Amino acid sequence: MDTGADAGRGAGARHERAAAPAAGAGAARAYDVVLFGATGFVGELTAEYLAAHAPAECRWALAGRNRAGLTALRERLAARWPHCAELPLVVADAADPGSLRELARSARVVATTVGPYVWYGDGLVGACAEAGTDYVDLTGEAEFVDLTYVRHDARARETGARIVHACGFDSVPHDLGVYFTVQQLPADVPLRVDGFVRAGAQFSGGTFASALTAFGRGREILRAAHERRLHEPRLVGRRARAPLGGPRFSRETGTWALPLPTLDPQVVARSAAAIDRYGPDFRYRHYASVKTLPMALGGTAAIGAGVTAAQLPPVRAWLMERYQAGQGPSAERRARSWFSVRFVGEGGGRRVFTEVSGGDPGYDETAKMLAESALSLAFDPLPKTSGQVTTAAAMGDALIDRLRAAGIRFRVAHRG
Ligand SMILES: NC(=O)c1ccc[n+]([C@@H]2O[C@H](COP(=O)([O-])OP(=O)(O)OC[C@H]3O[C@@H](n4cnc5c(N)ncnc54)[C@H](OP(=O)(O)O)[C@@H]3O)[C@@H](O)[C@H]2O)c1
């Protein structure tokens, strides 16, 4: 199985941004950034991050389906950051296309935490593609990313909208970590990179709902990937692949490596297809890194049990009820959480070991990554891209600089 297959044209990152964006795009917009889903668990953390870190000139707004919830959130923010007392509120519902059109037309960048995205996300992507509005989200759902590619990529290219999925722990540390690793290796030669993920953390109701939803949609995921392959032009003259590796003991990290068929390796392969610096023949393999064999076997069994349970609707419904939307780990638990992704890159006779690491991956760092991605699209001088683009292709160095300044570490551990 090949998680990314040969990546297609690579999200169009080398394509010029359209010269004539849709009517109303750009400076005429009321807001630089609108945060949709602000009342959810990660939504509120992202709002707090923007309250603390958005530059003074940033015109931003809170959006959601429930005005009372937005008002209460604004009061909580204003108690800590008085300048938030007048934050604009935008009411929109994922089930109301008119409200999504207005939301997309009001902003230069929309950041959304409204998931599971395969249920709630498509309308907003379509509205942003139509309005020429840049878009960032937290999806880790391959089916959703493939469907929005098929439905909205072409229109987004026409209007100049940058549709950047997976701006949280899925897939920022992996996509930018590989981008960073590639830059430590020689140019114009075949490159091989392996990534090894470790984390100590808990998840929220929203993440649990998204994961269970994806586990129960195997057929739909395959169908969406097939549709995408039919639409996406092949990459010509270069190769960019993310095959699923086998389980193995990794001498490089001294841990057991279990293949991770998440969205991340697909995103990495799309970045490699979009960016010439990844070389003529690029291969990435993505692993979970586990210290002992019993832990590796236990982890595999637990994931297998989760996937099996998710096939049975009553079990899925029972599990969903146990983890309510809007709930997640406490601030104390998050403060003890961490992640580390180690990369081993090889090519042209050189070898490099790099690492991306930080605090609580699913929530504090995810909120930071989403907010900084939105600010980067709004304010940084970036390569000209449009359509569905990855974080590396759309923002690359600018986002690494932002995340480093915000405390996420990107480092070369050693060269071999
Ligand atoms: N990429 C990553 O690493 C990562 C990490 C964490 C989370 N996530 C993903 O991010 C998403 C949010 O997670 P979470 O824990 O914050 O979930 P959550 O607390 O359940 O929040 C979901 C948000 O969606 C809103 N919503 C639901 N239906 C809506 C509709 N019809 N119209 C408008 N808004 C609607 C909710 O509004 P109300 O407040 O009004 O109910 C809430 O604001 C999930 O899909 C999760 O998988 C990804």
Short mmCIF file of C-alpha atoms and ligand atoms in Angstrom, two decimals:
data_model
loop_
_atom_site.label_atom_id
_atom_site.label_comp_id
_atom_site.label_asym_id
_atom_site.label_seq_id
_atom_site.Cartn_x
_atom_site.Cartn_y
_atom_site.Cartn_z
CA MET A 1 0.00 0.00 0.00
CA ASP A 2 1.15 3.49 -0.73
CA THR A 3 -0.22 6.24 1.47
CA GLY A 4 0.59 9.05 -0.91
CA ALA A 5 1.13 7.04 -4.09
CA ASP A 6 3.11 9.12 -6.53
CA ALA A 7 1.98 12.58 -5.57
CA GLY A 8 0.25 14.56 -8.29
CA ARG A 9 1.19 18.00 -9.46
CA GLY A 10 1.78 18.92 -5.85
CA ALA A 11 -0.96 21.29 -4.94
CA GLY A 12 0.01 23.77 -7.57
CA ALA A 13 2.55 25.60 -5.45
CA ARG A 14 4.55 26.61 -8.49
CA HIS A 15 1.49 28.04 -10.18
CA GLU A 16 1.24 31.81 -10.16
CA ARG A 17 -1.44 33.35 -7.99
CA ALA A 18 -4.34 34.42 -10.22
CA ALA A 19 -3.93 37.96 -11.46
CA ALA A 20 -7.58 38.88 -11.02
CA PRO A 21 -9.06 37.58 -7.77
CA ALA A 22 -12.83 37.38 -7.38
CA ALA A 23 -14.69 40.63 -6.88
CA GLY A 24 -14.25 41.97 -3.38
CA ALA A 25 -11.09 40.03 -2.53
CA GLY A 26 -8.20 41.70 -0.71
CA ALA A 27 -8.09 45.00 1.10
CA ALA A 28 -11.81 45.65 0.87
CA ARG A 29 -12.50 42.79 3.28
CA ALA A 30 -13.78 43.70 6.74
CA TYR A 31 -11.37 41.33 8.53
CA ASP A 32 -7.86 40.02 8.05
CA VAL A 33 -8.65 36.79 9.93
CA VAL A 34 -11.94 35.21 11.01
CA LEU A 35 -11.85 32.25 13.40
CA PHE A 36 -14.82 29.91 12.71
CA GLY A 37 -15.69 27.39 15.44
CA ALA A 38 -14.28 29.77 18.04
CA THR A 39 -16.53 28.35 20.77
CA GLY A 40 -15.15 24.78 20.52
CA PHE A 41 -12.29 23.34 22.56
CA VAL A 42 -9.45 24.13 20.14
CA GLY A 43 -11.38 27.14 18.87
CA GLU A 44 -11.20 28.83 22.27
CA LEU A 45 -7.48 28.03 22.64
CA THR A 46 -6.90 29.54 19.18
CA ALA A 47 -8.90 32.63 20.13
CA GLU A 48 -6.76 32.99 23.28
CA TYR A 49 -3.61 32.65 21.19
CA LEU A 50 -4.78 35.36 18.77
CA ALA A 51 -5.82 37.59 21.68
CA ALA A 52 -2.31 37.31 23.11
CA HIS A 53 -0.25 37.32 19.89
CA ALA A 54 -2.05 38.83 16.88
CA PRO A 55 -0.38 42.11 15.90
CA ALA A 56 -2.24 45.27 16.85
CA GLU A 57 -3.04 46.05 13.21
CA CYS A 58 -4.71 42.64 12.68
CA ARG A 59 -8.48 43.02 12.23
CA TRP A 60 -9.86 39.72 13.47
CA ALA A 61 -13.25 38.33 14.46
CA LEU A 62 -14.82 35.39 16.27
CA ALA A 63 -17.28 33.29 14.29
CA GLY A 64 -19.60 30.44 15.19
CA ARG A 65 -23.17 29.23 15.01
CA ASN A 66 -24.23 30.42 18.44
CA ARG A 67 -24.22 34.15 19.23
CA ALA A 68 -24.65 33.61 22.98
CA GLY A 69 -21.63 31.29 23.02
CA LEU A 70 -19.57 33.81 21.05
CA THR A 71 -20.57 36.63 23.41
CA ALA A 72 -19.60 34.58 26.45
CA LEU A 73 -16.26 33.71 24.84
CA ARG A 74 -15.59 37.37 24.08
CA GLU A 75 -16.28 38.23 27.75
CA ARG A 76 -13.81 35.57 28.91
CA LEU A 77 -11.18 36.90 26.50
CA ALA A 78 -11.79 40.53 27.52
CA ALA A 79 -11.30 39.62 31.19
CA ARG A 80 -7.69 38.69 30.35
CA TRP A 81 -7.05 40.92 27.30
CA PRO A 82 -9.14 44.10 27.62
CA HIS A 83 -8.57 44.98 23.95
CA CYS A 84 -10.84 42.02 23.07
CA ALA A 85 -13.94 43.67 24.57
CA GLU A 86 -14.96 45.02 21.14
CA LEU A 87 -14.01 41.97 19.04
CA PRO A 88 -16.54 41.60 16.20
CA LEU A 89 -18.76 38.50 16.24
CA VAL A 90 -19.89 36.74 13.04
CA VAL A 91 -22.74 34.24 13.22
CA ALA A 92 -22.59 31.49 10.58
CA ASP A 93 -23.69 27.87 10.45
CA ALA A 94 -22.06 25.08 8.46
CA ALA A 95 -25.57 24.02 7.43
CA ASP A 96 -26.44 27.48 6.00
CA PRO A 97 -24.63 28.12 2.69
CA GLY A 98 -25.66 31.79 2.60
CA SER A 99 -24.00 32.44 5.96
CA LEU A 100 -20.82 30.70 4.76
CA ARG A 101 -20.74 32.87 1.63
CA GLU A 102 -21.00 36.00 3.77
CA LEU A 103 -18.34 34.71 6.14
CA ALA A 104 -15.94 33.99 3.26
CA ARG A 105 -16.58 37.40 1.67
CA SER A 106 -15.91 39.22 4.95
CA ALA A 107 -12.37 37.92 5.45
CA ARG A 108 -8.93 37.74 3.84
CA VAL A 109 -8.25 34.48 5.73
CA VAL A 110 -10.73 32.09 7.40
CA ALA A 111 -9.40 29.66 10.02
CA THR A 112 -11.87 26.91 10.93
CA THR A 113 -12.02 24.32 13.70
CA VAL A 114 -15.51 23.10 12.77
CA GLY A 115 -15.17 19.35 12.45
CA PRO A 116 -15.43 16.47 11.77
CA TYR A 117 -14.67 18.19 8.51
CA VAL A 118 -16.11 15.47 6.30
CA TRP A 119 -19.50 16.31 7.91
CA TYR A 120 -19.27 20.09 8.23
CA GLY A 121 -16.35 21.37 6.17
CA ASP A 122 -17.07 21.25 2.45
CA GLY A 123 -19.40 24.27 2.23
CA LEU A 124 -16.85 26.64 3.73
CA VAL A 125 -14.04 25.44 1.47
CA GLY A 126 -16.33 26.01 -1.53
CA ALA A 127 -17.30 29.48 -0.28
CA CYS A 128 -13.64 30.46 0.22
CA ALA A 129 -12.64 29.08 -3.19
CA GLU A 130 -15.44 31.11 -4.78
CA ALA A 131 -14.65 34.32 -2.91
CA GLY A 132 -10.86 34.18 -3.37
CA THR A 133 -10.43 33.88 0.40
CA ASP A 134 -7.48 32.07 1.96
CA TYR A 135 -8.47 29.14 4.18
CA VAL A 136 -6.79 27.11 6.93
CA ASP A 137 -8.14 24.21 9.00
CA LEU A 138 -7.22 21.41 11.41
CA THR A 139 -8.34 18.43 9.44
CA GLY A 140 -6.47 15.14 9.53
CA GLU A 141 -9.17 13.52 7.35
CA ALA A 142 -7.75 12.28 4.03
CA GLU A 143 -11.23 11.76 2.58
CA PHE A 144 -12.13 15.42 3.16
CA VAL A 145 -8.87 16.69 1.66
CA ASP A 146 -9.35 14.57 -1.45
CA LEU A 147 -12.99 15.59 -1.87
CA THR A 148 -12.26 19.30 -1.55
CA TYR A 149 -9.43 18.90 -4.08
CA VAL A 150 -11.83 17.38 -6.61
CA ARG A 151 -14.61 19.89 -5.94
CA HIS A 152 -12.84 23.19 -5.29
CA ASP A 153 -9.18 23.22 -6.33
CA ALA A 154 -9.84 24.44 -9.87
CA ARG A 155 -12.06 27.32 -8.71
CA ALA A 156 -9.58 28.31 -6.00
CA ARG A 157 -6.84 28.52 -8.63
CA GLU A 158 -9.03 30.84 -10.68
CA THR A 159 -9.84 33.15 -7.77
CA GLY A 160 -6.39 32.97 -6.15
CA ALA A 161 -7.64 31.40 -2.90
CA ARG A 162 -5.06 29.33 -1.00
CA ILE A 163 -6.77 26.30 0.57
CA VAL A 164 -4.39 24.98 3.23
CA HIS A 165 -5.66 21.93 5.10
CA ALA A 166 -4.00 20.25 8.08
CA CYS A 167 -2.55 23.30 9.85
CA GLY A 168 -2.42 21.61 13.28
CA PHE A 169 -0.37 18.74 14.68
CA ASP A 170 -1.72 17.05 11.57
CA SER A 171 0.44 17.85 9.55
CA VAL A 172 2.56 20.92 10.38
CA PRO A 173 5.48 19.35 12.34
CA HIS A 174 5.81 16.56 9.76
CA ASP A 175 5.40 18.66 6.64
CA LEU A 176 7.64 21.50 7.85
CA GLY A 177 10.03 19.07 9.55
CA VAL A 178 10.66 17.30 6.26
CA TYR A 179 10.94 20.66 4.46
CA PHE A 180 13.56 21.70 7.05
CA THR A 181 15.41 18.38 6.72
CA VAL A 182 15.53 18.59 2.93
CA GLN A 183 17.22 21.97 3.21
CA GLN A 184 20.09 20.35 5.16
CA LEU A 185 20.76 17.91 2.26
CA PRO A 186 22.33 18.41 -1.18
CA ALA A 187 20.15 19.72 -4.02
CA ASP A 188 19.31 17.90 -7.28
CA VAL A 189 19.91 14.35 -5.99
CA PRO A 190 17.46 11.61 -4.92
CA LEU A 191 16.50 12.09 -1.25
CA ARG A 192 15.13 9.67 1.38
CA VAL A 193 13.58 10.91 4.62
CA ASP A 194 12.06 8.84 7.46
CA GLY A 195 10.03 10.52 10.21
CA PHE A 196 9.54 9.03 13.72
CA VAL A 197 6.74 10.51 15.85
CA ARG A 198 6.54 10.32 19.66
CA ALA A 199 4.06 12.10 21.90
CA GLY A 200 2.70 12.03 25.42
CA ALA A 201 -0.77 13.60 25.40
CA GLN A 202 -4.56 13.19 25.65
CA PHE A 203 -7.25 14.01 23.09
CA SER A 204 -10.52 16.03 23.03
CA GLY A 205 -14.10 15.06 22.19
CA GLY A 206 -13.78 16.70 18.77
CA THR A 207 -10.63 14.76 17.87
CA PHE A 208 -12.18 11.53 19.12
CA ALA A 209 -15.26 12.16 16.97
CA SER A 210 -13.10 12.85 13.90
CA ALA A 211 -10.96 9.73 14.43
CA LEU A 212 -13.97 7.46 14.98
CA THR A 213 -15.67 8.95 11.94
CA ALA A 214 -12.62 8.27 9.78
CA PHE A 215 -12.21 4.70 11.16
CA GLY A 216 -15.80 3.96 10.08
CA ARG A 217 -15.36 5.31 6.52
CA GLY A 218 -12.75 3.06 4.93
CA ARG A 219 -14.66 2.60 1.67
CA GLU A 220 -15.43 6.32 1.32
CA ILE A 221 -11.77 7.20 1.96
CA LEU A 222 -10.62 4.88 -0.82
CA ARG A 223 -13.30 6.20 -3.18
CA ALA A 224 -12.28 9.83 -2.57
CA ALA A 225 -8.59 8.96 -3.14
CA HIS A 226 -9.56 7.27 -6.42
CA GLU A 227 -11.58 10.33 -7.54
CA ARG A 228 -8.63 12.54 -6.79
CA ARG A 229 -6.27 10.37 -8.84
CA LEU A 230 -8.65 10.69 -11.80
CA HIS A 231 -8.57 14.50 -11.55
CA GLU A 232 -5.00 15.27 -10.53
CA PRO A 233 -2.37 15.52 -13.28
CA ARG A 234 0.65 13.27 -12.79
CA LEU A 235 3.95 14.78 -11.80
CA VAL A 236 6.19 14.84 -14.85
CA GLY A 237 9.99 14.44 -14.80
CA ARG A 238 10.29 13.94 -11.03
CA ARG A 239 9.11 11.44 -8.41
CA ALA A 240 7.57 12.24 -5.02
CA ARG A 241 6.40 9.26 -2.98
CA ALA A 242 5.29 8.30 0.52
CA PRO A 243 5.07 4.50 0.61
CA LEU A 244 3.91 2.81 3.80
CA GLY A 245 7.00 1.24 5.42
CA GLY A 246 6.89 -2.05 7.34
CA PRO A 247 7.22 -2.31 11.15
CA ARG A 248 10.87 -2.54 12.17
CA PHE A 249 13.39 -1.78 14.86
CA SER A 250 15.04 1.53 13.93
CA ARG A 251 18.75 1.60 14.74
CA GLU A 252 18.76 5.35 13.98
CA THR A 253 16.38 6.17 16.85
CA GLY A 254 16.82 3.06 19.04
CA THR A 255 13.03 2.51 19.04
CA TRP A 256 10.43 0.34 17.34
CA ALA A 257 9.00 2.01 14.25
CA LEU A 258 5.37 1.32 13.32
CA PRO A 259 4.07 2.60 9.97
CA LEU A 260 1.56 5.45 10.45
CA PRO A 261 -0.96 5.65 7.59
CA THR A 262 -2.22 9.12 8.57
CA LEU A 263 -2.73 12.15 6.33
CA ASP A 264 0.80 13.38 7.14
CA PRO A 265 2.81 11.32 4.61
CA GLN A 266 0.36 12.30 1.87
CA VAL A 267 0.88 15.96 2.71
CA VAL A 268 4.67 15.49 2.68
CA ALA A 269 4.51 13.82 -0.75
CA ARG A 270 2.41 16.72 -2.08
CA SER A 271 4.94 19.23 -0.78
CA ALA A 272 7.70 17.22 -2.45
CA ALA A 273 5.80 17.29 -5.72
CA ALA A 274 5.25 21.04 -5.46
CA ILE A 275 8.77 22.11 -4.47
CA ASP A 276 11.71 21.37 -6.80
CA ARG A 277 14.21 21.51 -3.89
CA TYR A 278 13.02 18.02 -2.80
CA GLY A 279 14.96 16.72 -5.80
CA PRO A 280 14.32 14.44 -8.78
CA ASP A 281 13.29 11.39 -6.73
CA PHE A 282 11.96 11.91 -3.21
CA ARG A 283 10.69 9.25 -0.79
CA TYR A 284 9.22 9.75 2.69
CA ARG A 285 8.19 7.08 5.24
CA HIS A 286 6.18 7.99 8.33
CA TYR A 287 6.38 6.00 11.60
CA ALA A 288 5.18 6.01 15.18
CA SER A 289 8.20 5.53 17.40
CA VAL A 290 7.69 3.15 20.34
CA LYS A 291 10.28 2.27 22.98
CA THR A 292 9.66 -1.44 23.56
CA LEU A 293 8.26 -4.38 21.59
CA PRO A 294 5.35 -4.98 24.06
CA MET A 295 4.36 -1.29 23.70
CA ALA A 296 4.52 -1.65 19.91
CA LEU A 297 2.32 -4.75 19.98
CA GLY A 298 -0.09 -3.14 22.48
CA GLY A 299 -0.39 0.02 20.36
CA THR A 300 -1.09 -1.99 17.21
CA ALA A 301 -3.74 -4.05 19.01
CA ALA A 302 -5.42 -0.94 20.45
CA ILE A 303 -5.63 0.76 17.04
CA GLY A 304 -6.92 -2.47 15.48
CA ALA A 305 -9.60 -2.71 18.19
CA GLY A 306 -10.60 0.94 17.59
CA VAL A 307 -10.92 0.43 13.84
CA THR A 308 -12.94 -2.77 14.35
CA ALA A 309 -15.24 -1.15 16.92
CA ALA A 310 -15.85 1.83 14.65
CA GLN A 311 -17.33 -0.48 11.99
CA LEU A 312 -20.30 -1.19 14.30
CA PRO A 313 -22.66 1.83 14.42
CA PRO A 314 -24.03 1.13 17.96
CA VAL A 315 -20.49 0.78 19.38
CA ARG A 316 -19.43 3.94 17.54
CA ALA A 317 -22.41 5.86 18.95
CA TRP A 318 -21.64 4.59 22.47
CA LEU A 319 -18.00 5.63 22.18
CA MET A 320 -18.96 9.08 20.82
CA GLU A 321 -21.18 9.65 23.85
CA ARG A 322 -18.29 8.99 26.23
CA TYR A 323 -16.26 11.87 24.80
CA GLN A 324 -18.48 14.93 24.44
CA ALA A 325 -17.84 17.68 21.88
CA GLY A 326 -16.32 20.78 23.49
CA GLN A 327 -14.40 18.77 26.12
CA GLY A 328 -10.66 18.13 26.22
CA PRO A 329 -7.64 17.74 28.49
CA SER A 330 -7.21 20.23 31.37
CA ALA A 331 -4.59 22.98 31.34
CA GLU A 332 -2.56 20.96 33.91
CA ARG A 333 -2.64 17.83 31.75
CA ARG A 334 -1.74 19.84 28.65
CA ALA A 335 1.17 21.45 30.48
CA ARG A 336 2.67 17.94 31.00
CA SER A 337 2.14 16.92 27.36
CA TRP A 338 4.82 16.93 24.68
CA PHE A 339 5.74 15.76 21.20
CA SER A 340 8.91 15.01 19.27
CA VAL A 341 9.30 14.10 15.60
CA ARG A 342 12.75 12.90 14.61
CA PHE A 343 13.79 12.78 10.98
CA VAL A 344 16.60 10.89 9.30
CA GLY A 345 17.42 12.29 5.86
CA GLU A 346 19.83 10.86 3.30
CA GLY A 347 20.99 11.81 -0.17
CA GLY A 348 24.06 12.62 -2.25
CA GLY A 349 26.28 10.73 0.22
CA ARG A 350 25.13 12.86 3.17
CA ARG A 351 23.03 11.98 6.20
CA VAL A 352 21.31 14.32 8.64
CA PHE A 353 19.31 13.84 11.84
CA THR A 354 16.81 16.57 12.69
CA GLU A 355 14.01 17.05 15.20
CA VAL A 356 10.85 19.12 15.60
CA SER A 357 9.52 19.21 19.16
CA GLY A 358 7.22 21.13 21.43
CA GLY A 359 4.52 20.99 24.09
CA ASP A 360 0.98 19.66 24.05
CA PRO A 361 0.58 18.51 20.42
CA GLY A 362 -3.19 18.20 20.01
CA TYR A 363 -4.32 21.46 21.59
CA ASP A 364 -1.91 24.16 22.80
CA GLU A 365 0.54 23.64 19.94
CA THR A 366 -2.23 22.95 17.44
CA ALA A 367 -3.95 26.23 18.34
CA LYS A 368 -0.60 27.99 17.93
CA MET A 369 0.03 26.35 14.53
CA LEU A 370 -3.45 27.21 13.25
CA ALA A 371 -3.26 30.83 14.42
CA GLU A 372 0.27 31.35 13.09
CA SER A 373 -0.71 29.79 9.74
CA ALA A 374 -3.61 32.24 9.43
CA LEU A 375 -1.38 35.20 10.40
CA SER A 376 1.30 34.03 7.97
CA LEU A 377 -1.15 33.93 5.05
CA ALA A 378 -2.52 37.32 6.06
CA PHE A 379 0.74 39.20 6.63
CA ASP A 380 3.89 37.42 5.37
CA PRO A 381 5.49 37.84 1.95
CA LEU A 382 5.03 34.29 0.59
CA PRO A 383 5.62 32.34 -2.62
CA LYS A 384 2.81 32.85 -5.09
CA THR A 385 0.46 29.87 -4.80
CA SER A 386 -3.24 29.14 -5.20
CA GLY A 387 -5.61 26.18 -5.02
CA GLN A 388 -5.12 23.36 -2.54
CA VAL A 389 -1.61 23.86 -1.15
CA THR A 390 0.35 22.33 1.71
CA THR A 391 1.81 24.28 4.63
CA ALA A 392 5.35 23.79 3.27
CA ALA A 393 4.43 24.98 -0.22
CA ALA A 394 2.23 27.87 0.89
CA MET A 395 4.25 29.18 3.85
CA GLY A 396 7.50 27.17 4.24
CA ASP A 397 10.26 29.24 5.86
CA ALA A 398 7.92 32.01 7.00
CA LEU A 399 5.87 29.56 9.08
CA ILE A 400 8.96 27.85 10.49
CA ASP A 401 10.24 31.27 11.61
CA ARG A 402 6.92 32.06 13.24
CA LEU A 403 6.70 28.71 15.04
CA ARG A 404 10.29 28.94 16.26
CA ALA A 405 9.59 32.41 17.64
CA ALA A 406 6.54 30.88 19.34
CA GLY A 407 8.60 28.15 21.06
CA ILE A 408 8.41 25.13 18.72
CA ARG A 409 11.90 23.78 18.14
CA PHE A 410 13.33 22.89 14.71
CA ARG A 411 16.93 21.69 15.07
CA VAL A 412 19.67 19.69 13.41
CA ALA A 413 20.58 17.04 16.01
CA HIS A 414 23.68 15.83 14.17
CA ARG A 415 25.06 14.92 10.76
CA GLY A 416 26.26 11.44 9.93
N1 LIG B 1 -4.99 18.54 13.34
C1 LIG B 1 -4.91 18.30 14.61
O1 LIG B 1 -3.89 17.93 15.09
C2 LIG B 1 -6.12 18.50 15.46
C3 LIG B 1 -5.99 18.70 16.82
C4 LIG B 1 -7.12 18.95 17.56
C5 LIG B 1 -8.37 18.96 16.95
N2 LIG B 1 -8.45 18.72 15.62
C6 LIG B 1 -9.75 18.74 14.92
O2 LIG B 1 -10.34 20.02 15.12
C7 LIG B 1 -11.75 19.88 15.18
C8 LIG B 1 -12.27 20.59 16.43
O3 LIG B 1 -11.84 19.89 17.59
P1 LIG B 1 -12.40 20.34 19.00
O4 LIG B 1 -11.84 19.42 20.00
O5 LIG B 1 -12.25 21.80 19.20
O6 LIG B 1 -13.98 20.02 18.80
P2 LIG B 1 -15.23 20.69 19.50
O7 LIG B 1 -14.87 21.20 20.84
O8 LIG B 1 -16.32 19.70 19.36
O9 LIG B 1 -15.56 21.98 18.58
C9 LIG B 1 -16.25 21.88 17.37
C10 LIG B 1 -16.70 23.28 16.93
O10 LIG B 1 -17.51 23.12 15.76
C11 LIG B 1 -18.66 23.91 15.94
N3 LIG B 1 -19.76 23.41 15.13
C12 LIG B 1 -20.31 22.17 15.13
N4 LIG B 1 -21.32 22.12 14.23
C13 LIG B 1 -21.37 23.35 13.66
C14 LIG B 1 -22.19 23.92 12.65
N5 LIG B 1 -23.19 23.24 12.05
N6 LIG B 1 -21.96 25.20 12.28
C15 LIG B 1 -20.98 25.93 12.86
N7 LIG B 1 -20.20 25.44 13.84
C16 LIG B 1 -20.39 24.17 14.21
C17 LIG B 1 -18.96 23.85 17.41
O11 LIG B 1 -19.83 24.91 17.75
P3 LIG B 1 -20.61 24.97 19.18
O12 LIG B 1 -19.58 25.47 20.17
O13 LIG B 1 -21.68 25.96 18.92
O14 LIG B 1 -21.09 23.59 19.48
C18 LIG B 1 -17.55 24.02 17.95
O15 LIG B 1 -17.21 25.39 17.94
C19 LIG B 1 -12.04 18.38 15.12
O16 LIG B 1 -12.38 18.04 13.80
C20 LIG B 1 -10.73 17.74 15.51
O17 LIG B 1 -10.55 16.47 14.92
C21 LIG B 1 -7.35 18.50 14.86
#
